[in-house]
XYZ file of C-alpha atoms in Angstrom:
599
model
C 84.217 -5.299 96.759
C 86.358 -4.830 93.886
C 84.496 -1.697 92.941
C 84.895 -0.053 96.644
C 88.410 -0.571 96.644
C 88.433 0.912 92.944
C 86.918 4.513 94.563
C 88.680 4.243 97.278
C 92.030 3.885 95.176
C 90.793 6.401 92.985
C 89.510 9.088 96.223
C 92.815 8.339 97.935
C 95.027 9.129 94.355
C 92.846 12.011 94.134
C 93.892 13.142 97.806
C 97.332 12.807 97.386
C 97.332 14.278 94.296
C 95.576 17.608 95.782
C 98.054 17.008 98.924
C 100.956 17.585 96.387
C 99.226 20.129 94.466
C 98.689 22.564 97.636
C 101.642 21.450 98.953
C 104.541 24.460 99.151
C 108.172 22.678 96.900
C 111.181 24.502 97.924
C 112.923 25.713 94.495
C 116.203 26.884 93.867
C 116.667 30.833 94.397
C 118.731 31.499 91.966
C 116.999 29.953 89.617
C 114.022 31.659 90.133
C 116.007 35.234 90.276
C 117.365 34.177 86.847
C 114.024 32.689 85.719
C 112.429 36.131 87.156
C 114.782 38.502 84.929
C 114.140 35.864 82.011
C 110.374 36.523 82.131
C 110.908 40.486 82.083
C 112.530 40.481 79.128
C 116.569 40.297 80.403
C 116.516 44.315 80.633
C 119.411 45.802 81.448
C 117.594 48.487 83.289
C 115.854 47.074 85.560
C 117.040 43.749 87.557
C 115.164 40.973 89.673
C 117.644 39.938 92.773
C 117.497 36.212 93.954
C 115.092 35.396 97.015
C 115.926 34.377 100.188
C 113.386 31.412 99.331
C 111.400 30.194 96.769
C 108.213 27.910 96.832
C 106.158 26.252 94.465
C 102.567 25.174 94.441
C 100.149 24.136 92.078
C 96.629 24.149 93.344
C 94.659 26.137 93.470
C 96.516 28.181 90.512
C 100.521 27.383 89.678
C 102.339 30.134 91.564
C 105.406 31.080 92.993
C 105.900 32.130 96.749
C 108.929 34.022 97.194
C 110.378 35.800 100.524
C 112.756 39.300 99.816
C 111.695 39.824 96.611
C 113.868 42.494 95.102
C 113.808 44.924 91.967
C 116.698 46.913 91.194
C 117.668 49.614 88.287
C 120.890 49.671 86.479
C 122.427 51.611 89.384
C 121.841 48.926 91.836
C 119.504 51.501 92.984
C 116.559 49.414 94.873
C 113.311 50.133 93.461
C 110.829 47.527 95.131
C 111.417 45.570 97.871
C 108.349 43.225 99.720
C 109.419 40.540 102.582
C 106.842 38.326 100.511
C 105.537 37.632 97.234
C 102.953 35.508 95.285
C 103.379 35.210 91.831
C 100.692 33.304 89.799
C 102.300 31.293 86.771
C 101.189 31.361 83.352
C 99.232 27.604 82.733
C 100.567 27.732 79.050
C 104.396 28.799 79.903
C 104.691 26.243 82.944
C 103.732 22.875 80.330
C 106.880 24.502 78.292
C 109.088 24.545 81.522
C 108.949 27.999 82.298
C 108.171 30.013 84.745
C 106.052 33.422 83.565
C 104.063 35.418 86.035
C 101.214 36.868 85.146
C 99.837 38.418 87.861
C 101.970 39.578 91.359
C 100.696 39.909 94.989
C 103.234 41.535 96.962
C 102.678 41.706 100.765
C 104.112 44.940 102.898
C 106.204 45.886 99.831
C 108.423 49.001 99.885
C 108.434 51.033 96.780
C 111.334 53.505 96.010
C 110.770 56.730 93.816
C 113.600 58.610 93.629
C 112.242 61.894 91.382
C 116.094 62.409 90.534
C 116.213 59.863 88.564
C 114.235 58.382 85.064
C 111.941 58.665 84.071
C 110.804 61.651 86.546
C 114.546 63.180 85.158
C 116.619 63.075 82.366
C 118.504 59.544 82.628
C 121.977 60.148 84.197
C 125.637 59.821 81.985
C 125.961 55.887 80.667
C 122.829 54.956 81.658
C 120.163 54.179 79.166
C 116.836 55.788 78.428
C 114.245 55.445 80.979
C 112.073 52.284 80.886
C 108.715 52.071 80.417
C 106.018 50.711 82.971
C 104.711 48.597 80.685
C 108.311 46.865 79.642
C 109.150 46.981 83.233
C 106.658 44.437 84.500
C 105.727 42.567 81.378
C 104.359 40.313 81.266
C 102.387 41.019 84.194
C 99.066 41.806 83.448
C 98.290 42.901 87.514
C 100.038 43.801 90.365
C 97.966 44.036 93.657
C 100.126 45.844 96.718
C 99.057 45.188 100.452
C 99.704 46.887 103.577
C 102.886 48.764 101.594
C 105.116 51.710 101.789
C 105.991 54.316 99.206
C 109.133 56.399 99.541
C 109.241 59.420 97.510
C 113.029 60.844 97.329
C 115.061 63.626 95.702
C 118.208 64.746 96.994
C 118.019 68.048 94.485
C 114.749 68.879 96.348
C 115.277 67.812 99.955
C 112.551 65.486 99.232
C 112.218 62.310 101.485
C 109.064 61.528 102.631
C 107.204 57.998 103.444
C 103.400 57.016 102.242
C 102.100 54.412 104.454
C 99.396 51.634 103.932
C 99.716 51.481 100.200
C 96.864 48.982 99.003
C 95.064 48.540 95.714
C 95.508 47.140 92.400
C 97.308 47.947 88.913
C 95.832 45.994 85.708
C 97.063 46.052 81.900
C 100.713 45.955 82.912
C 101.191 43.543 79.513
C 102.804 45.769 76.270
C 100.101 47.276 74.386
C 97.354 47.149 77.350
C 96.179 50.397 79.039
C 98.085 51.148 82.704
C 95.206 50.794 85.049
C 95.816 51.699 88.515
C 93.302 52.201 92.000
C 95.472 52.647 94.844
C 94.837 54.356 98.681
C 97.453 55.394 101.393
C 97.987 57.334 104.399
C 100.059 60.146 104.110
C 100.662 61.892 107.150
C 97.871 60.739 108.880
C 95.734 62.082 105.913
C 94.002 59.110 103.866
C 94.665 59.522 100.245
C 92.851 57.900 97.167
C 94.097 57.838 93.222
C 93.124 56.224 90.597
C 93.449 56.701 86.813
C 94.123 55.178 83.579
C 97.284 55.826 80.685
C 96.229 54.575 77.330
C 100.050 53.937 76.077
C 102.404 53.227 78.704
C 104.800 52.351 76.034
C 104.669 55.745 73.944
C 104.518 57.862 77.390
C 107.902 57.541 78.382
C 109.250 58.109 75.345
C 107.845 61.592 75.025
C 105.005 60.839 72.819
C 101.075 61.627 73.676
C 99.128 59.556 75.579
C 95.729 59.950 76.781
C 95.787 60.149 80.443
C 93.061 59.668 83.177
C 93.721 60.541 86.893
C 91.657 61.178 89.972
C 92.989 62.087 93.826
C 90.701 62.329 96.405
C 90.959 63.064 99.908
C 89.903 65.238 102.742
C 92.884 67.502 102.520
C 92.638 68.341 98.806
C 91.049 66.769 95.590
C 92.133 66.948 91.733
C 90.801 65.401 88.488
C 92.519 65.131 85.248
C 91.457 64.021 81.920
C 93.619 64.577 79.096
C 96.910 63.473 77.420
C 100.431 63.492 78.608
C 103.735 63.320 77.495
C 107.250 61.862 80.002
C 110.634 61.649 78.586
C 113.063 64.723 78.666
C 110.094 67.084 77.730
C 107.253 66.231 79.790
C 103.641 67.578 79.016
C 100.371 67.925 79.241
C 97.369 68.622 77.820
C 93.265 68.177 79.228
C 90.614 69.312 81.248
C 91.534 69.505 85.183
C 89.872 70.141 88.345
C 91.429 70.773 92.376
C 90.129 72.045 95.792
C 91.635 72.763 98.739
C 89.066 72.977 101.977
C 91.848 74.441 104.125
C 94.732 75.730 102.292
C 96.231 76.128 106.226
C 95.886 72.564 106.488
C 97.625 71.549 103.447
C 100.611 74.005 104.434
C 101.107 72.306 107.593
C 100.879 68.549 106.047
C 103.762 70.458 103.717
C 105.777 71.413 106.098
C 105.224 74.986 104.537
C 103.980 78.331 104.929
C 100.235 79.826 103.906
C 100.290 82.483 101.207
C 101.080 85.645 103.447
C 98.754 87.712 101.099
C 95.757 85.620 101.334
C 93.227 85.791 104.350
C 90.818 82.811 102.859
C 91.465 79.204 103.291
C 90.023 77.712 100.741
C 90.182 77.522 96.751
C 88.910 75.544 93.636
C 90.221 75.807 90.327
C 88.924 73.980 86.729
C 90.132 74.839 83.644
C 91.870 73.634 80.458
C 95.829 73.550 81.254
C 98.255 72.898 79.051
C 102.052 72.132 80.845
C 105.372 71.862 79.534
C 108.489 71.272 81.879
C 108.974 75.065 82.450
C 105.071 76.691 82.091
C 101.977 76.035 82.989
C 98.786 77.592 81.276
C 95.202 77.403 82.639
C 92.556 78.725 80.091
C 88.780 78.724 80.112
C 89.635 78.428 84.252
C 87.313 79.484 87.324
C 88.644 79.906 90.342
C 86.819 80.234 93.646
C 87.848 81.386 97.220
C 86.053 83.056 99.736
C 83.373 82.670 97.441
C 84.568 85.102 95.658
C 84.566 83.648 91.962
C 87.223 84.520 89.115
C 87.069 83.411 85.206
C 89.701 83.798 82.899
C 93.033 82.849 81.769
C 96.474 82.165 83.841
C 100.545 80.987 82.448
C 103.115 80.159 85.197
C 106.377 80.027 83.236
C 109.942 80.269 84.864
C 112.476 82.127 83.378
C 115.528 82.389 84.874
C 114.621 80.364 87.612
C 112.278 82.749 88.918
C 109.014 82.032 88.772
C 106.071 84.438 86.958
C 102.561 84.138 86.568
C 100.539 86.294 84.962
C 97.006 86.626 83.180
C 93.401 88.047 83.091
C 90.435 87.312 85.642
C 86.803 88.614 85.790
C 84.318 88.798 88.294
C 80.919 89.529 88.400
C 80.722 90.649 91.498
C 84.636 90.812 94.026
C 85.057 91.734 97.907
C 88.575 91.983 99.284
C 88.063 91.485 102.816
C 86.731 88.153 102.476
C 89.970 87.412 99.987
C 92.660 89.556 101.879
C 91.428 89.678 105.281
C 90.531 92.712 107.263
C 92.729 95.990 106.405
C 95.569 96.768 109.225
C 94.265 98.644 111.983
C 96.014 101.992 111.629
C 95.613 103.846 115.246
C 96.249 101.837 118.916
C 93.554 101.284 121.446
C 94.580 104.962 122.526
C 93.231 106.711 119.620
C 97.097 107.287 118.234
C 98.692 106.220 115.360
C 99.800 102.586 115.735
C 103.288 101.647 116.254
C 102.635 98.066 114.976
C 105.190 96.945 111.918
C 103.308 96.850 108.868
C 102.075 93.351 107.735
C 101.832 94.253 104.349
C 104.831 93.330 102.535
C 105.016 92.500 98.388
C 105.843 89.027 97.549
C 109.638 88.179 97.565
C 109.472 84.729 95.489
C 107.961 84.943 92.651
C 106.756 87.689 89.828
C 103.210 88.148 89.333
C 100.933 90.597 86.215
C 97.716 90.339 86.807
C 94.556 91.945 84.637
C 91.762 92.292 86.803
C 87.951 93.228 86.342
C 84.825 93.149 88.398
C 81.407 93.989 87.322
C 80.810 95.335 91.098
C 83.796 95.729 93.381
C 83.495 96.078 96.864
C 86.662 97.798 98.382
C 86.452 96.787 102.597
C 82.478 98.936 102.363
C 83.398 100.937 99.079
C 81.610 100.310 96.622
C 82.788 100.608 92.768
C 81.084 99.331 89.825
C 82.897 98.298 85.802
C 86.184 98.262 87.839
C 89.208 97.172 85.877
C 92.478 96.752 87.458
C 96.040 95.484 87.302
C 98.125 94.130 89.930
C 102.246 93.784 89.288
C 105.223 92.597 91.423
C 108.446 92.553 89.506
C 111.813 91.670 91.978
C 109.969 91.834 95.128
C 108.009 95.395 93.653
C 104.479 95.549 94.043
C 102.499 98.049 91.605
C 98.730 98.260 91.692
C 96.536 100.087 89.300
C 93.119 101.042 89.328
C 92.847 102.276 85.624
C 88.901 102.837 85.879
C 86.433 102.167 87.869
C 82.574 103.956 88.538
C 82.273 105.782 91.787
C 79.720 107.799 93.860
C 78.499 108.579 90.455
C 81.668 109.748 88.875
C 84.892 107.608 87.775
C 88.028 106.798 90.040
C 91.387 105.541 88.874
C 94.533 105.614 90.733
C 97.807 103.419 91.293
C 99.823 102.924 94.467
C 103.059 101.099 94.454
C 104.759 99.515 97.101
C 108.616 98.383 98.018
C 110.708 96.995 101.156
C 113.583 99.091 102.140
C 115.197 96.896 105.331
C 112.595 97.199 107.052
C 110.872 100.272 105.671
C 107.585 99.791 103.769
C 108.064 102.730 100.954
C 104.942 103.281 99.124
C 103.810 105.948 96.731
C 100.474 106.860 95.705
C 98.264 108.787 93.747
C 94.273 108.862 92.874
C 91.197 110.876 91.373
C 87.492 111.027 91.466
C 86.026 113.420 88.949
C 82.280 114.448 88.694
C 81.147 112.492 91.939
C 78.997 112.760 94.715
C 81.279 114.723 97.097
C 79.038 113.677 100.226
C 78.795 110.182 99.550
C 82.263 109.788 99.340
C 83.373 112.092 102.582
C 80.668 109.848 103.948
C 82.173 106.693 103.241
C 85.667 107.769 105.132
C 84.088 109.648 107.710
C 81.771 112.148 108.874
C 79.558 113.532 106.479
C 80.831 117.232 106.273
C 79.638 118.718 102.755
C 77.543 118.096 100.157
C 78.110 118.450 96.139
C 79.322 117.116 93.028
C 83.189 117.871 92.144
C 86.323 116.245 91.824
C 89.034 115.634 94.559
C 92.548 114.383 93.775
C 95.760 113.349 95.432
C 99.385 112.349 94.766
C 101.489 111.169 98.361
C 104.538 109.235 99.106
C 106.198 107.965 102.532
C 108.453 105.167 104.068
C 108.052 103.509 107.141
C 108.061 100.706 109.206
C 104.849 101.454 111.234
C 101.244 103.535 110.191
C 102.920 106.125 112.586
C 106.487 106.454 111.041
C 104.332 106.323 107.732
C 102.506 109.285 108.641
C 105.686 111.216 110.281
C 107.424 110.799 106.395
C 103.948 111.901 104.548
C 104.325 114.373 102.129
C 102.716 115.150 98.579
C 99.757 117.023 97.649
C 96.279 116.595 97.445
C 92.956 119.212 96.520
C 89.349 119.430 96.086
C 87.093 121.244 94.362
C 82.791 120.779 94.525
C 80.219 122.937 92.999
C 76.706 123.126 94.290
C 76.598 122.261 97.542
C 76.753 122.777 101.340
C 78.758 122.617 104.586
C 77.134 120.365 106.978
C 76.918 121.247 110.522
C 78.370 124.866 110.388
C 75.833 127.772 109.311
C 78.421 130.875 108.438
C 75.601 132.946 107.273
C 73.348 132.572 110.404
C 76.711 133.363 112.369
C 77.426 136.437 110.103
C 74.411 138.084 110.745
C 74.145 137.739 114.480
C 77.651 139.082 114.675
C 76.432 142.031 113.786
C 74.551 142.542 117.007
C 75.987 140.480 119.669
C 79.301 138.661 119.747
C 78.524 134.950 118.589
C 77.969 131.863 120.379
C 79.472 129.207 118.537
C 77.493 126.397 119.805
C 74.191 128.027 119.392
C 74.268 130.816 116.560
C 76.780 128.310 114.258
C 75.601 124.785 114.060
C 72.519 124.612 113.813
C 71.694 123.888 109.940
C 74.426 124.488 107.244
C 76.711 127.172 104.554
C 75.006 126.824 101.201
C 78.034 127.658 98.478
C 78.062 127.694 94.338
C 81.935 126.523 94.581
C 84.441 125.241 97.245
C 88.296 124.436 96.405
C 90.845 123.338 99.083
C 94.021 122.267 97.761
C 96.974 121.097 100.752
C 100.417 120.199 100.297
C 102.366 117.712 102.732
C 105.689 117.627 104.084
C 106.393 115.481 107.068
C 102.981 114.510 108.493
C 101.365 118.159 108.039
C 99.518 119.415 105.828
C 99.306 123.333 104.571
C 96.463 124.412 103.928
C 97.523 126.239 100.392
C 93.962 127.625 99.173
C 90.302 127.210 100.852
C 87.813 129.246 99.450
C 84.234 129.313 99.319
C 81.731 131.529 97.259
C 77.938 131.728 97.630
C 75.682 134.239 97.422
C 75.448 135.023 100.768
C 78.744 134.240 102.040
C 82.241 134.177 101.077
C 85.107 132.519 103.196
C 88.716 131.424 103.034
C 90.432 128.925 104.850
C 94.327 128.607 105.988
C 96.106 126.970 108.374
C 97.904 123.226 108.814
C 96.263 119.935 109.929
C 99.031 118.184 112.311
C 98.467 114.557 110.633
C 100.862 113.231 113.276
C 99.281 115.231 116.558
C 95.746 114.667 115.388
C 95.600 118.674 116.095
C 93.625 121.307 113.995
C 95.493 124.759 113.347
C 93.134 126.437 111.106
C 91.337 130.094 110.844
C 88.334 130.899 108.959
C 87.616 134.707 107.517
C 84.310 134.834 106.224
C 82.627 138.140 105.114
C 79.064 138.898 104.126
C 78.079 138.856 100.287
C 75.168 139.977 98.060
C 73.659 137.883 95.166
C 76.396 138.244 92.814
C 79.100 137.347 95.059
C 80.232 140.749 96.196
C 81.401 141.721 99.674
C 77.741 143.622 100.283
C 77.460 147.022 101.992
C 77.642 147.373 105.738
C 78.697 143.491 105.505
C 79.424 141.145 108.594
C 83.178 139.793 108.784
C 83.998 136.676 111.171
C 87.219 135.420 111.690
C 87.103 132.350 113.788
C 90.572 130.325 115.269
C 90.195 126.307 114.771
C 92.624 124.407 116.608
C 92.590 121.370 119.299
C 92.906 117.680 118.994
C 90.556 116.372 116.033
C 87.460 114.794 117.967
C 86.936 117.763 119.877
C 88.765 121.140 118.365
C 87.923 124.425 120.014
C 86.121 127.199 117.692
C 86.597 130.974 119.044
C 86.349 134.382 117.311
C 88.996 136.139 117.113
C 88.330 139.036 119.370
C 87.847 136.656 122.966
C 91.182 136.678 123.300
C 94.389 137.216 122.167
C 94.867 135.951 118.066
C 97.554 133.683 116.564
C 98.377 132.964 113.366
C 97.180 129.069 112.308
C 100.071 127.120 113.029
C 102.217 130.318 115.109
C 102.931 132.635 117.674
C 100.229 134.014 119.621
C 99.238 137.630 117.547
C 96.890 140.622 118.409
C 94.290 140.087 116.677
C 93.402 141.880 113.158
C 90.990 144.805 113.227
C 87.910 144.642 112.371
């Protein structure tokens, strides 16, 4: 009996004694805001307000349960906020008679980041340097958040923006521990991941290196870094990094920002070695990919003056614009005429860019080039580009164009040359194929306009050809020449039926105003000689040309008894009428109507 009531005495002590261990003690708020600040080390940067409430428990660990908890800087500034708080005790600290946390669960906290102030900036007139994470929340040693806010503000910036449904955990808050954090949130209705590690939260702060581990992941855009930083006044960094961006349209919009207006593709993935400092940014050993279209090489960002500049070397294998810059302008309207449609096209306003550019094969929208090497520079809102060399229809190319906005006039300027090509390859690859050879052809323009078709009203310049070897496709001057001499020709039947052999051909024009004077066109063969003069109306789409061929023996000389053929070329370019001159009355190429010349 004695023994029964012994348990029972012993089950029901054992009861209570759980009943007052899980039982919630009311505790004096100030005491625990002082007790709080006590624990963190008394630092004048950063102060613990009193709760609303305070409650003690012991079982099943000795914690505190607090409701407004409240962490403030020097400023009064609030930092942290949560409506409630667990905060489990130290065993060892709470036999002494004091309360230590060592770990903190804060429920629906708010956290404040204002980037204006330390350590993200220099720390304001009278206010001490910035404090460190570590020295912050010692002697935490975790810090779990649930169902929290973070609010990300900077006046300077017109930053203010809200992360919702913080949740996650950060260990080795204690002095010499590493910072270990694993945190998710919804940003915008975008779910974002990070997680990462800083070996020396203490040294960080203060400007020294510390190696660094961090890791954001989610569907908008991803980005890895493993290296060593640097906070303080002059922040840095050092390591191997890695980012994507799916849909670089996306990420605009969840930035309340603007796409690139140069760049057609929509997605891009950069790794590299980058070293940054508070005002550059180099990327070496880097590969970049968009479009798949795939870069290596080297790129700084740096900002002098406020403005920023990037500039460095990439190399492709193999490089297609289209995919890059997006299909080229469409230069006539549905009706066949030059478009009246503003230019698109405009050189970056922001920022400065020199770029060194290569590709191993280059396609230009269906033009190919091969050992291209380039360079691409905007300097105060002008864009130069050169093409310094690049292998083309079997000869080289180089050429530069540069570009500027007057109002809201596109100026640009241009010049190029192909030497030793494949003539007909190249007139090929811009239009019809109309001759045959090897030569060189070369060209120098310059205009202003806000439209292709005020463009090609304000063309003028030069430009000339010259081809050995080859042939006239479509137009047989020889087979005309020698019918002439019996009947008057039929152009359709005694002219295009095969093609004019010739040993050279030069044309050379000169522009002024959208038309283009023809200044020489001569071509020698051994059975034919002709010249050509006239104007091409560039902004009527009209021909205005004649043709004077004569008969010639093997050496080039007018031969005896030879065939002369003067033919008038004028009309609308898809369809321009071909006469002799001797079916009616004869003009001048580009004139007044003229009788024509004897014969």
């Amino acid at each position: 009996m004695r023994r029964a009531v012994a348990w029972g005495c012993a089950i029901a002590s054992i009861l209570a004694l759980a009943a007052c261990g899980f039982a919630r003690w009311p505790l004096s708020a100030a005491r625990v805001g002082d007790s709080l600040n006590a624990a963190f080390g008394a630092s004048p940067r950063l102060h613990w307000s009193a709760p609303q409430a305070a409650t003690f428990s012991a079982l099943p660990w000795p914690s505190l349960r607090i409701v407004d908890a409240r962490l403030d800087d020097a400023g009064g500034v609030n930092l942290l906020s949560a409506p409630s708080a667990r905060l489990d005790l130290s065993l060892v600290e709470l036999v002494r008679g004091r309360f230590i946390p060592t770990r903190a669960i804060l429920v629906s906290p708010t956290v404040t980041l204002n980037i204006d102030r330390p350590p993200f900036a220099a720390a304001a007139a009278g206010l001490a340097a910035p404090a460190s994470v570590a020295g912050a929340l010692a002697p935490l040693t975790s810090l779990s958040l649930s169902n929290g806010f973070l609010r990300v503000v900077g006046a300077r910036r017109g930053l203010d923006t809200l992360i919702a449904n913080v949740q996650g955990r950060l260990d080795g808050l204690t002095v010499g521990n590493q910072l270990r954090f694993n945190l998710s949130a919804e940003w915008r209705n975008a779910r974002v991941a990070i997680a990462g590690v800083l070996s020396d939260p203490e040294a960080a702060p203060k400007g020294a290196s510390s190696r660094f581990e961090f890791a954001l992941d989610s569907p908008i855009a991803k980005f890895a870094f493993d290296g060593a930083v640097g906070l303080g006044e002059k922040p840095s960094a050092e390591g191997d990094m890695t980012a994507s961006v799916p849909s670089i349209a996306a990420l605009a919009a969840l930035l309340n920002a603007s796409p690139p207006p140069v760049l057609a593709a929509d997605d891009i993935a950069i790794s590299g070695k980058v070293k940054a400092a508070a005002d550059a940014l180099t990327l070496g050993d880097a590969t970049m990919t968009s479009a798949e279209q795939t870069f290596e090489g080297a790129i700084e960002i740096t900002e002098p003056g406020g403005r920023a500049a990037v500039s460095g070397t990439l190399a492709a294998e193999t490089l297609a614009l289209e995919p890059l810059l997006g299909p080229p302008q469409r230069l006539f309207d549905p009706s066949g005429g030059w478009s009246a449609k503003p230019f698109a096209l405009t050189p970056p306003q922001t920022f400065d860019l020199d770029l060194r550019l290569s590709a191993g094969r280059l396609d230009v929208y269906g033009r190919k080039l091969a050992d291209a090497a380039a360079s691409l520079i905007v300097k105060d809102g002008k864009l130069r580009m050169n093409l310094i060399d690049a292998a083309a229809y079997g000869g080289r190319l180089n050429g530069e164009a540069a570009l500027t906005c007057l109002g809201e006039d596109l100026k640009l300027s241009a010049r190029g040359e192909l030497t030793d090509a494949d003539l007909g390859a190249a007139l090929a690859d811009f239009g019809r194929p109309t001759a045959t050879g090897r030569g060189a052809a070369r060209f120098s323009i310059e205009t202003s306009g806000v439209s292709p078709a005020a463009a090609v009203a304000a063309l003028t310049g030069t430009a000339a050809l010259e081809a050995a070897d080859g042939g006239i496709v479509g137009v047989n001057l020889e087979e005309a020449l020698r019918r002439s001499q019996r009947r008057p020709i039929d152009v359709g039947r005694d002219m295009r039926l095969g093609g004019t052999a010739f040993d050279k051909l030069a044309v050379s024009l000169s522009l002024d105003n959208g038309r283009a004077r023809i200044e020489r066109g001569a071509l020698t063969s051994g059975g034919v000689s002709a010249g050509l003069e006239g104007l091409i109306d560039l902004v009527a789409q009209q021909w205005a040309l004649r043709l004077n061929a004569v008969q010639t023996d093997a050496a080039g000389q007018e031969s005896q008894n030879a065939a002369h053929l003067t033919l008038d070329i004028d009309g609308p370019w898809p369809s321009p009428r071909v006469r002799p001159i001797g079916e009616g009355d004869g003009a001048e190429p580009g004139g007044e109507a003229q009788t024509p010349p004897a014969r």
